[in-house]
PDB file of C-alpha atoms in Angstrom:
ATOM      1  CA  UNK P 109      98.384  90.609  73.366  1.00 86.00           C
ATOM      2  CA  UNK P 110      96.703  92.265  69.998  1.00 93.00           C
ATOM      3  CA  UNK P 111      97.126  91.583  66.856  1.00 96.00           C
ATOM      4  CA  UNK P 112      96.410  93.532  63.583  1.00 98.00           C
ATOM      5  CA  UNK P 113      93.044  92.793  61.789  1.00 98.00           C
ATOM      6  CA  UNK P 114      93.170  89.762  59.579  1.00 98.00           C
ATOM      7  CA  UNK P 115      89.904  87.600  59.116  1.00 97.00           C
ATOM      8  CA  UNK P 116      86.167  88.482  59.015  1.00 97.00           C
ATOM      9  CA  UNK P 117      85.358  87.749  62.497  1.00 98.00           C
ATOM     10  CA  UNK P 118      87.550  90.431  63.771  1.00 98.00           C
ATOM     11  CA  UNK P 119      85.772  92.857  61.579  1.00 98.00           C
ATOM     12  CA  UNK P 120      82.573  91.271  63.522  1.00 98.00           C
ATOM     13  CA  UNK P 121      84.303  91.567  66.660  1.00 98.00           C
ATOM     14  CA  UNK P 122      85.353  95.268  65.895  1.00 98.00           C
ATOM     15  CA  UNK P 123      81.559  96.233  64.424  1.00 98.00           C
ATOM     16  CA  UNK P 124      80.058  94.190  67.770  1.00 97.00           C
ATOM     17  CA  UNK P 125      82.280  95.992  70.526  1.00 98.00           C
ATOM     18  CA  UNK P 126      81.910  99.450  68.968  1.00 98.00           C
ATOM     19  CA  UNK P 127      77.707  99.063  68.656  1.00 96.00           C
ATOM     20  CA  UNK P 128      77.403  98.017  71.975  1.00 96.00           C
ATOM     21  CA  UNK P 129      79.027 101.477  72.703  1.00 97.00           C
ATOM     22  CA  UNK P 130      76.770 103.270  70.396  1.00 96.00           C
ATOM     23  CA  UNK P 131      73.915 101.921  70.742  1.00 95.00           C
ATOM     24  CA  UNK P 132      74.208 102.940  74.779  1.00 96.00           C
ATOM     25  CA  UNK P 133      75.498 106.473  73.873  1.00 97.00           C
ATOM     26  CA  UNK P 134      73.519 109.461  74.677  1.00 96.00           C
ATOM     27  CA  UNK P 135      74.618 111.575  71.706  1.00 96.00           C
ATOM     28  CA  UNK P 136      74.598 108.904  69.174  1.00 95.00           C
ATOM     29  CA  UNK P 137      72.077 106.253  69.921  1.00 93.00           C
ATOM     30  CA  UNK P 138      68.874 107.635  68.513  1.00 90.00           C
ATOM     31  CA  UNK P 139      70.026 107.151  64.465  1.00 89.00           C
ATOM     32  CA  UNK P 140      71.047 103.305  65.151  1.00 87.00           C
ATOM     33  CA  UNK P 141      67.638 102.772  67.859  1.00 86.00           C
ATOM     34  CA  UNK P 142      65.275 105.044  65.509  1.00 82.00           C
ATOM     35  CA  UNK P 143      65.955 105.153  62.548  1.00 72.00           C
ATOM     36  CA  UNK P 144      67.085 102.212  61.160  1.00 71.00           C
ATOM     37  CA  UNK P 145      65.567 100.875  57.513  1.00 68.00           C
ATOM     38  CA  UNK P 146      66.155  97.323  58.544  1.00 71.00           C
ATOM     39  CA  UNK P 147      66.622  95.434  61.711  1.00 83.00           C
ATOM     40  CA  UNK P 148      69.688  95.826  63.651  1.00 87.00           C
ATOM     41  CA  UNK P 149      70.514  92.702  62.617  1.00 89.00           C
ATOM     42  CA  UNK P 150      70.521  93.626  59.212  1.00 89.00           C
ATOM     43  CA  UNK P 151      72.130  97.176  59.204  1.00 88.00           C
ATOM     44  CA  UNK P 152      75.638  94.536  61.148  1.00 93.00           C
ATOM     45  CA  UNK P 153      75.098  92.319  58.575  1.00 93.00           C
ATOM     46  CA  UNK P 154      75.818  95.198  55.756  1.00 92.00           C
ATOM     47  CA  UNK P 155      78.547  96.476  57.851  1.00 94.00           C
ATOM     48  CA  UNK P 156      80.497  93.721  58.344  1.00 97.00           C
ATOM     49  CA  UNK P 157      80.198  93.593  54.568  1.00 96.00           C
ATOM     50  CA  UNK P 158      81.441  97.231  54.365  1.00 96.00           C
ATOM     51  CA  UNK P 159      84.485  96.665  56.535  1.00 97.00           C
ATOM     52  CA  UNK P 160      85.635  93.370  55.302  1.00 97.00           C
ATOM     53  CA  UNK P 161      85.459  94.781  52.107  1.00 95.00           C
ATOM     54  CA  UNK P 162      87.575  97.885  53.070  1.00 95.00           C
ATOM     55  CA  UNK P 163      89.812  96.794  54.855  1.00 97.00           C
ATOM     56  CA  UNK P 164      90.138  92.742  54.076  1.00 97.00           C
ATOM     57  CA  UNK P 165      89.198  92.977  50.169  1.00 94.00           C
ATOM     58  CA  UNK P 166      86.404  90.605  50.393  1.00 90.00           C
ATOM     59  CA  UNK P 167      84.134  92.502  47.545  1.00 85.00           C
ATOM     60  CA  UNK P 168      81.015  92.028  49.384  1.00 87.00           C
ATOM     61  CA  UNK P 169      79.575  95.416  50.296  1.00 86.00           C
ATOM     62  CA  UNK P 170      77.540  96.562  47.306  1.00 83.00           C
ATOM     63  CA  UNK P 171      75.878  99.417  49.123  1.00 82.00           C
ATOM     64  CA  UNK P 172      75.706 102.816  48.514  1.00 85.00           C
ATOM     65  CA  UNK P 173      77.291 104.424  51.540  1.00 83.00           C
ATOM     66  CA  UNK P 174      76.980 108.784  50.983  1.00 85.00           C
ATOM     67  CA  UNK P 175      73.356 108.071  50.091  1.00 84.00           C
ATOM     68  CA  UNK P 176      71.773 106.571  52.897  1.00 85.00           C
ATOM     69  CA  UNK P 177      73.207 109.187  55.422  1.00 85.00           C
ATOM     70  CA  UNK P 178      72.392 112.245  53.406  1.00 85.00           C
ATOM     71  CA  UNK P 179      68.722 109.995  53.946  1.00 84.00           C
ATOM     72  CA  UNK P 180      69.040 109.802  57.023  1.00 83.00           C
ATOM     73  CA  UNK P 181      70.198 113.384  57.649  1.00 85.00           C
ATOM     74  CA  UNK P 182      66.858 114.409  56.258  1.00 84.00           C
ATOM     75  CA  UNK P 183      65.350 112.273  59.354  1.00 85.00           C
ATOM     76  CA  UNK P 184      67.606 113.657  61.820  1.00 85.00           C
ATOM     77  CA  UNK P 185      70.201 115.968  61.156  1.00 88.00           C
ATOM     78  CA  UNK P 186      73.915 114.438  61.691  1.00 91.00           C
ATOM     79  CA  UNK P 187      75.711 117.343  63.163  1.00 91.00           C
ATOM     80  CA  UNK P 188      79.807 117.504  63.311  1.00 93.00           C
ATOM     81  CA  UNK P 189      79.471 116.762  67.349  1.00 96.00           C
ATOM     82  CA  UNK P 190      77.606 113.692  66.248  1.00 95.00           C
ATOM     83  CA  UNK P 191      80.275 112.740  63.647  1.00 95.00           C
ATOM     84  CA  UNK P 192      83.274 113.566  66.151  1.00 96.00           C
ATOM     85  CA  UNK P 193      81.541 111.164  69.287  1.00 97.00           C
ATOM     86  CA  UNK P 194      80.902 108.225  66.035  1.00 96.00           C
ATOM     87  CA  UNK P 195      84.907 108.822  65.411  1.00 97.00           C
ATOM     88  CA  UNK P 196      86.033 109.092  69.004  1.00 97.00           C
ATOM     89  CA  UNK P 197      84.210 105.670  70.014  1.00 98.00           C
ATOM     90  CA  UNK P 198      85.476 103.760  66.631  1.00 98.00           C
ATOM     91  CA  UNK P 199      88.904 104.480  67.680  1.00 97.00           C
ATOM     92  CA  UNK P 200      88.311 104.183  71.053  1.00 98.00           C
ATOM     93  CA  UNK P 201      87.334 100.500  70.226  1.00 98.00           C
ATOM     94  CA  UNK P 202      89.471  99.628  67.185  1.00 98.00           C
ATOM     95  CA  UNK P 203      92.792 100.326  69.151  1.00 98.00           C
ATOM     96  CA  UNK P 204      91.431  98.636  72.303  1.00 98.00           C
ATOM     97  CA  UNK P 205      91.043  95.298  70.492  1.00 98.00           C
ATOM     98  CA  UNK P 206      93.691  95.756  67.437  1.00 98.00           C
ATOM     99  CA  UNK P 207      97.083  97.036  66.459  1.00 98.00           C
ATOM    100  CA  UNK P 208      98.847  97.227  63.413  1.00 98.00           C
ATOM    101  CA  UNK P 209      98.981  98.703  59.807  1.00 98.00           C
ATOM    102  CA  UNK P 210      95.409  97.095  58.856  1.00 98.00           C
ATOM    103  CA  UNK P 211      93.886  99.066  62.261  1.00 98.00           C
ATOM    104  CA  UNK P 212      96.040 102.108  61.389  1.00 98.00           C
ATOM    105  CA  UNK P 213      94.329 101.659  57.541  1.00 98.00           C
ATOM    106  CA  UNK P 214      91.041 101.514  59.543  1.00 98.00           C
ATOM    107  CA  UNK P 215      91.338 104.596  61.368  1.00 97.00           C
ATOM    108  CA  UNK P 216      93.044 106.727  58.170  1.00 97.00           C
ATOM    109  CA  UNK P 217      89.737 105.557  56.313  1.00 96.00           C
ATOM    110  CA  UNK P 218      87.267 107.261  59.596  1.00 96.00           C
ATOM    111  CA  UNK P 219      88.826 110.326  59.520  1.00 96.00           C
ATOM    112  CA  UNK P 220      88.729 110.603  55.794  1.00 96.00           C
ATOM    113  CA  UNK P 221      85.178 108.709  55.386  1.00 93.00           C
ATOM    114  CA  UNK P 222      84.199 111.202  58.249  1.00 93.00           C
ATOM    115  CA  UNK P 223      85.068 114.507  56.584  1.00 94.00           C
ATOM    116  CA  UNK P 224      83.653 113.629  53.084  1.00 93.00           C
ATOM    117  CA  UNK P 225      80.824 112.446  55.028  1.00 91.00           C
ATOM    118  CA  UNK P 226      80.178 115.663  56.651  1.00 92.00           C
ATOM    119  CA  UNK P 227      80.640 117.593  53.010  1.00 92.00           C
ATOM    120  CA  UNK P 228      78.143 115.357  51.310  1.00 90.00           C
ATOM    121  CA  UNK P 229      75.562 116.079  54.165  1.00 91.00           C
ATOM    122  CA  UNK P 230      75.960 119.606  54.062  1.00 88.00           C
ATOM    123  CA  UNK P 231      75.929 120.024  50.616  1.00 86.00           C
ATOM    124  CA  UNK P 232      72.411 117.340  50.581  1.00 79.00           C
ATOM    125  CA  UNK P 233      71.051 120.045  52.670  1.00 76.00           C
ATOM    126  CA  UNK P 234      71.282 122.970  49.881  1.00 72.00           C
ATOM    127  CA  UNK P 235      68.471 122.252  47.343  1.00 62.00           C
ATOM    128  CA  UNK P 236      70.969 123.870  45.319  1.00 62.00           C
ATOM    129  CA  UNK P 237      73.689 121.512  45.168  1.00 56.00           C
ATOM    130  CA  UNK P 238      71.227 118.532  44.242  1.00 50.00           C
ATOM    131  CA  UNK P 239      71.007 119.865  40.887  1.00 44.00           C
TER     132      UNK P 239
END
């Protein structure tokens, strides 16, 4: 039976389930295999922080989130296709291990953390709109 998301090591679980997907997916692999600024290791370390922090108010994520993948976008462009597979396997594993309003709060915070995501990147593209 699932159950909703309630303690730090189901964020782990959740974060742990979906990289295994990710890091074997054609599309998405190469900006968690290549391009990485810490070890993998690391980079789950930070978000488990992120996610507890969202969605479990634990106040440890003190990262800058926009930042690093407007970086990282310079490296290797994110494209919308890459942001939609990113989406489709989150979900795919958050409702495959979870259910309930702290899940639901997971996946409303994706599709909104996606789209602002995608403006930010654009806009980091236009010399432009860095001034």
């Amino acid at each position: 039976m699932k159950y909703d998301i309630r303690f730090r090591e189901d964020i782990e679980l959740l974060i742990n389930t979906f990289y295994g997907k990710a890091l074997k997916d054609e599309l998405i692999s190469h900006f968690f295999t290549d391009f990485l600024e810490n070890s993998l290791e690391e980079h789950l370390q930070t978000i488990y922080d992120f996610w507890s922090s969202i969605l479990l108010q634990e106040g440890r994520y003190t990262g800058m989130l926009i930042p690093k993948h407007i970086a990282l976008d310079h490296k290797s462009n994110i494209l919308p296709e890459h942001m939609e597979r990113w989406k489709f396997l989150f979900e795919e594993t958050l409702f495959s291990l979870f259910l309930g309003p702290v899940a639901n709060d997971a996946m409303k915070r994706v599709e909104t953390m996606s789209q602002l995501m995608m403006l930010k990147i654009e806009r980091g593209r236009d010399p432009k709109q860095l001034l």
